[in-house]
Short mmCIF file of C-alpha atoms in Angstrom, two decimals:
data_model
loop_
_atom_site.label_atom_id
_atom_site.label_comp_id
_atom_site.label_asym_id
_atom_site.label_seq_id
_atom_site.Cartn_x
_atom_site.Cartn_y
_atom_site.Cartn_z
CA MET A 155 21.94 18.01 18.99
CA THR A 156 18.47 16.85 19.99
CA SER A 157 16.83 18.33 16.88
CA SER A 158 19.50 16.73 14.64
CA VAL A 159 18.91 13.34 16.23
CA SER A 160 15.14 13.75 15.83
CA ALA A 161 15.53 14.73 12.20
CA ALA A 162 17.83 11.79 11.55
CA SER A 163 15.40 9.40 13.23
CA ALA A 164 12.48 10.74 11.22
CA ASP A 165 14.48 10.44 8.00
CA ALA A 166 15.50 6.87 8.85
CA SER A 167 11.86 6.06 9.54
CA ALA A 168 10.86 7.50 6.18
CA ARG A 169 13.49 5.39 4.43
CA ARG A 170 12.22 2.25 6.13
CA SER A 171 8.69 3.00 4.89
CA ALA A 172 9.87 4.02 1.38
CA PRO A 173 9.21 0.71 -0.44
CA GLY A 174 5.65 0.75 0.86
CA LEU A 175 5.17 4.35 -0.28
CA SER A 176 6.20 3.64 -3.87
CA LEU A 177 3.58 0.90 -4.07
CA LEU A 178 0.94 3.18 -2.57
CA LEU A 179 1.86 5.87 -5.09
CA GLN A 180 1.37 3.44 -7.97
CA HIS A 181 -2.14 2.49 -6.89
CA THR A 182 -3.03 6.06 -5.98
CA ALA A 183 -1.96 7.29 -9.40
CA ASP A 184 -4.13 4.59 -11.01
CA ALA A 185 -7.10 5.74 -8.92
CA VAL A 186 -6.57 9.41 -9.80
CA ARG A 187 -6.20 8.60 -13.49
CA ALA A 188 -9.47 6.65 -13.38
CA VAL A 189 -11.28 9.64 -11.88
CA LEU A 190 -9.84 11.95 -14.56
CA GLN A 191 -11.22 9.50 -17.12
CA GLY A 192 -14.68 9.62 -15.55
CA ARG A 193 -14.70 6.64 -13.18
CA SER A 194 -15.79 7.12 -9.57
CA LEU A 195 -13.75 6.05 -6.56
CA ALA A 196 -16.68 3.90 -5.45
CA GLU A 197 -15.95 1.73 -8.48
CA GLY A 198 -12.17 1.88 -8.41
CA LEU A 199 -11.09 1.65 -4.78
CA PRO A 200 -12.62 -1.81 -4.14
CA GLU A 201 -10.22 -3.15 -6.79
CA VAL A 202 -7.18 -2.09 -4.74
CA PRO A 203 -5.71 -4.96 -2.65
CA ALA A 204 -7.33 -4.89 0.78
CA ALA A 205 -4.04 -4.46 2.65
CA LEU A 206 -3.22 -1.33 0.65
CA ARG A 207 -6.71 0.15 0.42
CA PRO A 208 -6.69 2.39 3.54
CA GLY A 209 -3.41 4.02 2.55
CA VAL A 210 -4.39 4.36 -1.10
CA GLN A 211 -7.75 5.89 -0.16
CA ALA A 212 -6.11 8.44 2.12
CA LEU A 213 -3.57 9.47 -0.53
CA THR A 214 -6.20 9.52 -3.28
CA PHE A 215 -8.53 11.72 -1.24
CA HIS A 216 -5.61 14.06 -0.57
CA ALA A 217 -4.63 14.24 -4.23
CA LEU A 218 -8.20 14.92 -5.37
CA ARG A 219 -8.68 17.61 -2.73
CA HIS A 220 -5.65 19.38 -4.21
CA LEU A 221 -6.10 18.32 -7.83
CA GLY A 222 -6.73 21.85 -9.13
CA LEU A 223 -3.43 23.12 -7.75
CA ALA A 224 -1.44 19.99 -8.57
CA ARG A 225 -2.68 19.84 -12.16
CA ALA A 226 -1.89 23.53 -12.71
CA LEU A 227 1.63 23.03 -11.40
CA VAL A 228 2.19 19.94 -13.55
CA SER A 229 1.20 21.95 -16.63
CA HIS A 230 3.97 24.44 -15.78
CA LEU A 231 6.55 21.76 -14.95
CA ALA A 232 6.26 19.84 -18.21
CA ASP A 233 7.08 21.31 -21.62
CA ARG A 234 4.72 18.80 -23.17
CA SER A 235 1.45 17.34 -21.95
CA PRO A 236 2.33 14.06 -20.20
CA GLU A 237 0.48 10.89 -21.04
CA PRO A 238 -2.39 10.20 -18.57
CA ALA A 239 -0.51 7.66 -16.42
CA VAL A 240 2.50 9.99 -16.04
CA GLN A 241 0.29 12.99 -15.35
CA ALA A 242 -1.57 11.10 -12.62
CA LEU A 243 1.63 10.04 -10.86
CA LEU A 244 2.96 13.60 -11.06
CA ILE A 245 -0.31 14.97 -9.65
CA VAL A 246 -0.12 12.63 -6.66
CA ALA A 247 3.52 13.45 -5.93
CA VAL A 248 3.03 17.20 -6.42
CA SER A 249 0.02 17.21 -4.07
CA LEU A 250 2.20 15.67 -1.36
CA LEU A 251 5.00 18.17 -1.95
CA VAL A 252 2.90 21.35 -1.86
CA ALA A 253 0.15 20.32 0.59
CA PRO A 254 1.12 17.95 3.44
CA ALA A 255 -1.29 15.05 3.84
CA ASP A 256 -3.48 14.79 6.91
CA GLY A 257 -1.62 13.01 9.68
CA VAL A 258 1.38 12.13 7.48
CA ARG A 259 4.26 14.35 6.38
CA TYR A 260 6.78 12.83 4.01
CA ALA A 261 10.18 14.45 3.54
CA PRO A 262 10.31 16.09 0.07
CA HIS A 263 13.23 13.95 -1.11
CA THR A 264 11.32 10.83 0.02
CA VAL A 265 8.32 11.79 -2.13
CA VAL A 266 10.55 12.42 -5.14
CA ASN A 267 12.55 9.22 -4.73
CA GLN A 268 9.49 7.08 -4.20
CA ALA A 269 7.60 8.61 -7.13
CA VAL A 270 10.57 7.81 -9.35
CA GLU A 271 10.72 4.29 -7.90
CA ALA A 272 6.98 3.89 -8.54
CA ALA A 273 7.60 4.76 -12.20
CA ARG A 274 10.49 2.30 -12.45
CA GLN A 275 8.35 -0.48 -11.01
CA HIS A 276 5.52 0.26 -13.45
CA ARG A 277 6.00 -1.52 -16.77
CA ARG A 278 4.46 1.30 -18.79
CA LEU A 279 6.25 4.12 -16.95
CA GLN A 280 9.82 2.83 -16.69
CA ARG A 281 11.05 5.07 -19.51
CA GLN A 282 9.41 8.11 -17.92
CA ALA A 283 11.21 7.84 -14.55
CA GLY A 284 13.83 10.41 -15.55
CA PHE A 285 11.18 12.85 -16.77
CA ILE A 286 9.24 12.48 -13.51
CA ASN A 287 12.41 13.00 -11.50
CA ALA A 288 13.26 16.17 -13.44
CA CYS A 289 9.77 17.64 -12.99
CA LEU A 290 9.63 17.03 -9.25
CA ARG A 291 13.14 18.31 -8.61
CA ARG A 292 12.32 21.45 -10.56
CA LEU A 293 9.30 21.94 -8.33
CA LEU A 294 11.50 21.71 -5.24
CA ARG A 295 13.88 24.33 -6.68
CA GLU A 296 11.26 26.74 -8.06
CA GLN A 297 8.22 26.15 -5.86
CA THR A 298 7.77 29.77 -4.78
CA ASP A 299 7.84 31.11 -8.34
CA LEU A 300 5.65 28.31 -9.69
CA MET A 301 3.04 28.82 -6.96
CA ALA A 302 2.93 32.52 -7.85
CA GLU A 303 2.38 31.64 -11.53
CA VAL A 304 -0.73 29.53 -10.79
CA ALA A 305 -2.16 31.77 -8.06
CA HIS A 306 -4.53 33.48 -10.52
CA ASP A 307 -6.08 30.17 -11.61
CA PRO A 308 -9.43 29.71 -9.78
CA GLN A 309 -9.10 25.91 -9.92
CA ALA A 310 -5.68 26.09 -8.33
CA ARG A 311 -6.77 28.59 -5.67
CA HIS A 312 -10.07 26.96 -4.71
CA HIS A 313 -9.46 23.29 -5.57
CA HIS A 314 -12.68 22.95 -7.58
CA PRO A 315 -13.49 23.21 -11.30
CA ALA A 316 -13.79 26.83 -12.44
CA TRP A 317 -17.48 26.47 -13.35
CA TRP A 318 -18.19 25.04 -9.88
CA VAL A 319 -16.42 27.94 -8.16
CA GLU A 320 -18.40 30.46 -10.20
CA ARG A 321 -21.74 28.76 -9.50
CA VAL A 322 -21.12 28.63 -5.74
CA ARG A 323 -20.03 32.28 -5.83
CA ARG A 324 -23.26 33.23 -7.63
CA ASP A 325 -25.54 31.06 -5.47
CA HIS A 326 -24.03 32.01 -2.09
CA PRO A 327 -22.33 35.40 -2.48
CA GLN A 328 -21.81 35.86 1.26
CA ASP A 329 -20.56 32.34 1.99
CA TRP A 330 -19.01 31.02 -1.20
CA GLU A 331 -15.43 30.95 0.06
CA SER A 332 -16.36 29.19 3.30
CA VAL A 333 -18.39 26.64 1.32
CA LEU A 334 -15.38 25.81 -0.85
CA GLN A 335 -13.04 25.76 2.14
CA ALA A 336 -15.36 23.45 4.10
CA SER A 337 -15.39 21.06 1.15
CA GLN A 338 -11.62 20.66 1.58
CA GLN A 339 -11.92 19.32 5.13
CA PRO A 340 -12.66 15.65 5.87
CA GLY A 341 -16.10 15.27 7.43
CA PRO A 342 -16.41 13.86 10.95
CA MET A 343 -17.74 10.37 11.58
CA THR A 344 -21.31 10.93 12.74
CA LEU A 345 -23.46 8.12 14.10
CA ARG A 346 -27.22 7.70 14.31
CA VAL A 347 -28.35 5.72 17.33
CA ASN A 348 -31.19 3.26 16.72
CA ARG A 349 -33.66 4.50 19.31
CA ARG A 350 -35.66 1.27 19.01
CA ARG A 351 -32.68 -0.64 20.37
CA ILE A 352 -30.88 1.71 22.78
CA ASP A 353 -31.05 5.19 24.27
CA ARG A 354 -28.52 7.67 22.88
CA SER A 355 -27.00 8.47 26.27
CA ALA A 356 -26.63 4.75 27.01
CA TYR A 357 -24.88 4.22 23.69
CA ALA A 358 -22.59 7.20 24.36
CA ARG A 359 -21.57 5.45 27.60
CA ARG A 360 -20.77 2.29 25.66
CA LEU A 361 -18.58 4.33 23.34
CA SER A 362 -16.83 5.90 26.31
CA GLU A 363 -16.21 2.49 27.86
CA ALA A 364 -14.60 1.45 24.57
CA GLY A 365 -12.34 4.50 24.68
CA MET A 366 -14.28 6.46 22.04
CA ALA A 367 -15.18 10.07 22.83
CA SER A 368 -18.36 11.50 21.31
CA LEU A 369 -20.65 14.53 21.43
CA PRO A 370 -24.41 14.61 20.72
CA THR A 371 -25.92 16.27 17.67
CA GLY A 372 -29.54 16.55 16.55
CA ASP A 373 -32.11 14.14 17.96
CA ASP A 374 -30.33 10.81 17.50
CA GLY A 375 -26.75 11.65 16.51
CA LEU A 376 -23.31 11.31 18.07
CA VAL A 377 -20.16 12.79 16.54
CA LEU A 378 -17.02 10.75 17.17
CA ALA A 379 -13.83 12.57 18.14
CA GLN A 380 -11.92 10.11 15.96
CA PRO A 381 -13.26 7.97 13.09
CA CYS A 382 -12.96 4.20 13.20
CA ALA A 383 -13.90 1.15 11.19
CA VAL A 384 -17.62 0.43 11.59
CA GLU A 385 -16.84 -3.10 12.76
CA GLY A 386 -15.15 -1.53 15.77
CA LEU A 387 -18.29 0.28 16.90
CA PRO A 388 -20.01 -1.29 19.94
CA GLY A 389 -23.16 -3.08 18.82
CA TRP A 390 -22.66 -2.46 15.10
CA SER A 391 -23.57 -5.98 14.04
CA GLU A 392 -26.55 -5.95 16.43
CA GLY A 393 -27.97 -2.87 14.73
CA LEU A 394 -27.54 -0.42 17.58
CA VAL A 395 -26.09 2.31 15.42
CA SER A 396 -25.60 3.53 11.84
CA VAL A 397 -23.24 5.99 10.19
CA GLN A 398 -25.09 9.03 8.84
CA ASP A 399 -24.12 12.68 8.54
CA ALA A 400 -25.87 15.19 10.80
CA ALA A 401 -27.51 16.94 7.83
CA ALA A 402 -28.94 13.68 6.45
CA GLN A 403 -30.32 12.85 9.91
CA MET A 404 -32.62 15.87 9.74
CA ALA A 405 -34.85 14.27 7.10
CA ALA A 406 -36.88 12.00 9.37
CA GLY A 407 -37.62 14.73 11.90
CA LEU A 408 -38.60 17.27 9.24
CA LEU A 409 -40.99 14.82 7.58
CA LEU A 410 -42.54 13.33 10.72
CA ASP A 411 -42.65 16.51 12.82
CA GLY A 412 -45.79 17.21 14.85
CA GLN A 413 -47.79 14.07 14.10
CA ASP A 414 -48.38 10.74 15.86
CA TRP A 415 -47.52 8.20 13.17
CA GLY A 416 -49.14 4.80 13.40
CA PRO A 417 -49.65 1.70 11.21
CA GLN A 418 -52.58 3.39 9.47
CA HIS A 419 -50.23 5.96 7.90
CA ARG A 420 -48.46 5.29 4.59
CA VAL A 421 -45.06 6.83 3.89
CA LEU A 422 -43.15 6.70 0.60
CA ASP A 423 -39.36 6.97 0.45
CA ALA A 424 -39.11 7.60 -3.27
CA CYS A 425 -35.34 7.33 -3.99
CA ALA A 426 -34.35 5.33 -0.97
CA ALA A 427 -30.99 3.61 -1.54
CA PRO A 428 -28.84 2.88 0.36
CA GLY A 429 -31.60 3.00 2.99
CA GLY A 430 -30.30 5.28 5.74
CA LYS A 431 -33.28 7.63 5.70
CA THR A 432 -35.72 4.73 5.30
CA ALA A 433 -34.28 3.13 8.41
CA HIS A 434 -34.42 6.38 10.36
CA LEU A 435 -38.10 6.78 9.51
CA LEU A 436 -38.76 3.26 10.77
CA GLU A 437 -36.74 3.87 13.93
CA ARG A 438 -38.89 6.90 14.71
CA ALA A 439 -42.38 5.94 13.50
CA ASP A 440 -44.73 2.95 13.30
CA ALA A 441 -46.01 3.89 9.84
CA GLN A 442 -46.10 1.65 6.76
CA VAL A 443 -43.07 2.56 4.64
CA LEU A 444 -42.59 1.81 0.97
CA ALA A 445 -38.98 2.27 -0.21
CA LEU A 446 -38.28 2.58 -3.93
CA ASP A 447 -35.12 2.68 -5.97
CA ALA A 448 -34.69 2.35 -9.72
CA ASP A 449 -31.41 0.43 -9.43
CA ALA A 450 -31.74 -3.21 -8.38
CA ALA A 451 -28.23 -3.43 -6.90
CA ARG A 452 -28.77 -0.28 -4.86
CA ALA A 453 -32.19 -1.54 -3.74
CA ARG A 454 -30.49 -4.61 -2.30
CA ARG A 455 -28.46 -2.26 -0.11
CA ILE A 456 -31.75 -1.05 1.40
CA ASP A 457 -32.59 -4.64 2.31
CA ASP A 458 -29.12 -5.12 3.83
CA THR A 459 -29.45 -1.94 5.88
CA LEU A 460 -32.87 -2.88 7.24
CA GLN A 461 -31.73 -6.43 7.96
CA ARG A 462 -28.80 -5.29 10.09
CA LEU A 463 -31.02 -2.90 12.05
CA GLY A 464 -33.77 -5.46 12.62
CA LEU A 465 -36.27 -3.46 10.55
CA GLN A 466 -36.64 -5.79 7.58
CA ASP A 467 -40.26 -6.72 8.44
CA ARG A 468 -41.41 -3.12 8.78
CA ALA A 469 -40.92 -1.86 5.23
CA GLU A 470 -41.61 -2.94 1.67
CA VAL A 471 -38.76 -2.45 -0.81
CA LYS A 472 -39.44 -2.25 -4.55
CA VAL A 473 -37.25 -1.75 -7.61
CA ALA A 474 -38.97 0.95 -9.63
CA ASP A 475 -38.56 4.37 -11.20
CA ALA A 476 -40.48 6.56 -8.77
CA ALA A 477 -41.56 8.89 -11.58
CA ASP A 478 -43.13 6.02 -13.57
CA THR A 479 -46.04 5.75 -11.13
CA ALA A 480 -48.14 3.56 -13.43
CA ALA A 481 -45.57 0.78 -13.03
CA TRP A 482 -45.66 0.52 -9.22
CA TRP A 483 -48.38 2.60 -7.53
CA ASP A 484 -51.41 0.71 -6.25
CA GLY A 485 -53.67 3.77 -6.26
CA ARG A 486 -53.65 4.35 -2.50
CA PRO A 487 -52.44 7.84 -1.62
CA PHE A 488 -49.63 8.47 0.85
CA ASP A 489 -49.74 10.48 4.06
CA ALA A 490 -46.13 11.53 3.59
CA ILE A 491 -43.51 11.35 0.85
CA LEU A 492 -39.75 11.72 1.19
CA LEU A 493 -38.10 12.63 -2.08
CA ASP A 494 -34.33 12.59 -1.63
CA ALA A 495 -33.82 13.33 -5.29
CA PRO A 496 -30.85 12.44 -7.51
CA CYS A 497 -28.53 15.45 -7.62
CA THR A 498 -24.97 16.61 -8.27
CA ALA A 499 -23.93 15.68 -4.68
CA SER A 500 -22.21 19.06 -4.53
CA GLY A 501 -22.86 19.21 -0.78
CA ILE A 502 -20.94 16.05 0.12
CA VAL A 503 -17.63 16.54 -1.69
CA ARG A 504 -15.73 16.65 1.59
CA ARG A 505 -16.60 12.94 1.90
CA HIS A 506 -16.45 12.21 -1.84
CA PRO A 507 -13.70 14.43 -3.29
CA ASP A 508 -13.96 12.78 -6.70
CA VAL A 509 -17.46 14.18 -7.26
CA ARG A 510 -16.28 17.69 -8.09
CA TRP A 511 -14.05 16.35 -10.87
CA LEU A 512 -16.58 13.84 -12.23
CA ARG A 513 -19.41 16.35 -12.62
CA ARG A 514 -19.86 18.57 -15.65
CA GLU A 515 -21.63 21.92 -15.64
CA SER A 516 -24.32 20.51 -17.93
CA ASP A 517 -25.18 17.92 -15.25
CA VAL A 518 -26.80 20.59 -13.08
CA ALA A 519 -29.50 21.41 -15.62
CA ALA A 520 -30.00 17.76 -16.57
CA LEU A 521 -30.50 16.72 -12.94
CA ALA A 522 -32.82 19.65 -12.32
CA VAL A 523 -35.04 18.30 -15.10
CA GLN A 524 -35.03 14.87 -13.44
CA GLN A 525 -35.90 16.41 -10.06
CA ARG A 526 -38.81 18.34 -11.62
CA ARG A 527 -40.08 15.12 -13.24
CA LEU A 528 -40.06 13.32 -9.90
CA LEU A 529 -41.76 16.16 -8.04
CA ASP A 530 -44.53 16.49 -10.61
CA ALA A 531 -45.11 12.73 -10.72
CA LEU A 532 -45.25 12.22 -6.95
CA TRP A 533 -47.28 15.23 -5.86
CA PRO A 534 -50.61 13.72 -7.08
CA LEU A 535 -49.90 10.61 -4.96
CA LEU A 536 -50.05 12.66 -1.76
CA LYS A 537 -53.42 12.68 -0.01
CA PRO A 538 -55.06 15.98 1.02
CA GLY A 539 -53.59 16.96 4.36
CA GLY A 540 -50.35 15.11 3.54
CA ARG A 541 -46.80 16.38 3.35
CA LEU A 542 -43.83 15.98 1.01
CA LEU A 543 -40.23 16.60 2.01
CA TYR A 544 -37.94 17.45 -0.88
CA ALA A 545 -34.22 16.93 -0.22
CA THR A 546 -30.97 17.07 -2.16
CA CYS A 547 -27.38 16.82 -0.95
CA SER A 548 -26.53 19.86 -3.05
CA VAL A 549 -25.47 23.44 -2.43
CA PHE A 550 -26.59 24.58 -5.91
CA ARG A 551 -29.74 26.70 -5.95
CA ALA A 552 -30.88 25.09 -9.21
CA GLU A 553 -31.37 21.85 -7.25
CA GLY A 554 -32.80 23.54 -4.16
CA GLU A 555 -34.41 26.93 -3.74
CA ASP A 556 -34.90 27.57 -7.46
CA GLN A 557 -36.47 24.13 -7.88
CA MET A 558 -38.90 24.78 -5.04
CA GLN A 559 -39.94 28.22 -6.24
CA ALA A 560 -40.68 26.82 -9.69
CA PHE A 561 -42.66 23.90 -8.21
CA VAL A 562 -44.86 26.12 -6.05
CA ALA A 563 -45.54 28.32 -9.07
CA ARG A 564 -46.73 25.25 -11.02
CA HIS A 565 -48.72 23.70 -8.16
CA THR A 566 -50.90 26.27 -6.45
CA ASP A 567 -52.10 23.67 -3.93
CA ALA A 568 -48.59 23.30 -2.48
CA ARG A 569 -47.91 25.15 0.79
CA ARG A 570 -44.27 25.58 1.84
CA GLN A 571 -43.63 25.10 5.53
CA PRO A 572 -40.70 26.40 7.62
CA SER A 573 -37.79 24.12 6.89
CA ALA A 574 -34.03 24.06 6.67
CA GLY A 575 -33.54 25.40 3.15
CA HIS A 576 -29.92 25.38 2.06
CA LEU A 577 -27.62 23.90 4.70
CA LEU A 578 -24.08 24.87 3.82
CA PRO A 579 -21.29 22.37 4.50
CA GLY A 580 -19.07 22.61 7.52
CA ALA A 581 -20.06 25.27 10.01
CA GLY A 582 -22.29 27.01 7.48
CA ARG A 583 -25.29 29.16 8.29
CA PRO A 584 -28.51 27.12 8.17
CA ALA A 585 -31.70 29.04 8.77
CA GLY A 586 -33.27 29.87 12.13
CA GLN A 587 -33.94 27.02 14.50
CA PHE A 588 -31.94 24.63 12.32
CA ASN A 589 -28.68 26.29 13.33
CA ASP A 590 -27.34 23.05 14.81
CA ASN A 591 -23.66 22.84 13.96
CA PRO A 592 -22.13 19.64 15.34
CA PRO A 593 -18.38 19.34 15.86
CA GLY A 594 -16.86 19.29 12.39
CA GLY A 595 -20.08 20.65 10.92
CA HIS A 596 -22.41 18.83 8.57
CA ASP A 597 -22.65 18.13 4.85
CA GLY A 598 -24.30 20.52 2.43
CA PHE A 599 -28.02 19.81 1.99
CA PHE A 600 -31.31 21.36 0.94
CA TYR A 601 -34.66 20.66 2.57
CA ALA A 602 -38.13 21.99 1.79
CA ARG A 603 -41.42 20.67 3.17
CA LEU A 604 -44.58 21.05 1.13
CA ASP A 605 -48.03 20.46 2.60
CA LYS A 606 -51.17 19.71 0.60
CA PRO A 607 -54.24 21.37 2.15
CA ALA A 608 -56.94 19.07 3.47
CA ALA A 609 -59.98 18.73 1.23
#
């Protein structure tokens, strides 16, 4: 009797929330369709009404994390290829039916009914409501057989494009499955405490007093047990803390390690937007920092970041292509250079699940050429005795280890120092002393430090 009452209550609750779900499904389908047409979520989600945005983001992330499986199933459910808007709505509904969303489990009939209602409410999809209903009800009847039919499809099994799966398998033969699995899990909310404003242990106490549990990671980080809106963080507006993944927080320490940095030292952050690593450098050192970014809008985000942290007077921000040194360099060499180079972002797909579907295999080689251009342009700007830290948020060797081996072969005056190398996402296996796996792990990254011998 108790279980029947509980089931009835849960079903009644689902029915009460049904109208809201159909609206969420409409907007989620629009977001998924935009990604399939090459538009990032960073562009599309801000257009969703603010009241709906959290729910739409959660459902969109879920659908994109299971897009390979959902798209394969849709291709088996439909005798003809659906138009893009219908396909997107089917993908969203199928993802909810075969892979329960984090923290929310909708009854199967609720998903079907609300997907059909979403079609009926959509001017362009009204005539397709019956088709959508038939497809989803067939999935409920034949799910076991249909899942078996798509099991051989690498995109369906691993939730990434086939070329991506093969590249990760080739680059990390011992860890490729764990890399792909880690990319399916939402990343934890990791904070970086502004050591110029407050001690980490003191800030952890403030979190505790606000009912937020945390654990330390790295030199300045705290991992929250539960994520929250940044406005709810104690001292956010006063610049006490920033949000930055544990892997990204390694950059400042790797670049500054073992030296007393003062105002006489010049540091270049070559591709600096949105400014997290620039700010971390300024929080840890008294050096002069020049932050560059080629995109004016993104460069303004550096200014905003520094302003909130009270660091706006301690760095110069310029809009410039770092590789076009003739356009911005004043001829004075740098003591240190941080090159967080443009890359595929293959290491941060757990936070940006659209990336895997937006990228094309040809992008890897094209970005590797851009990374090589930046490295070759910036190396002459480093003074003898200086150091350059090369970083990418990528797990692909072409953007990491292969890039470094080729650079050292071209530049015989470059000396590689012990560094992190490829940091695999989640609880991967970073090298040696960098085996610091915070709760929930870290993003995928690559780091290599190059020193230029003193004259």
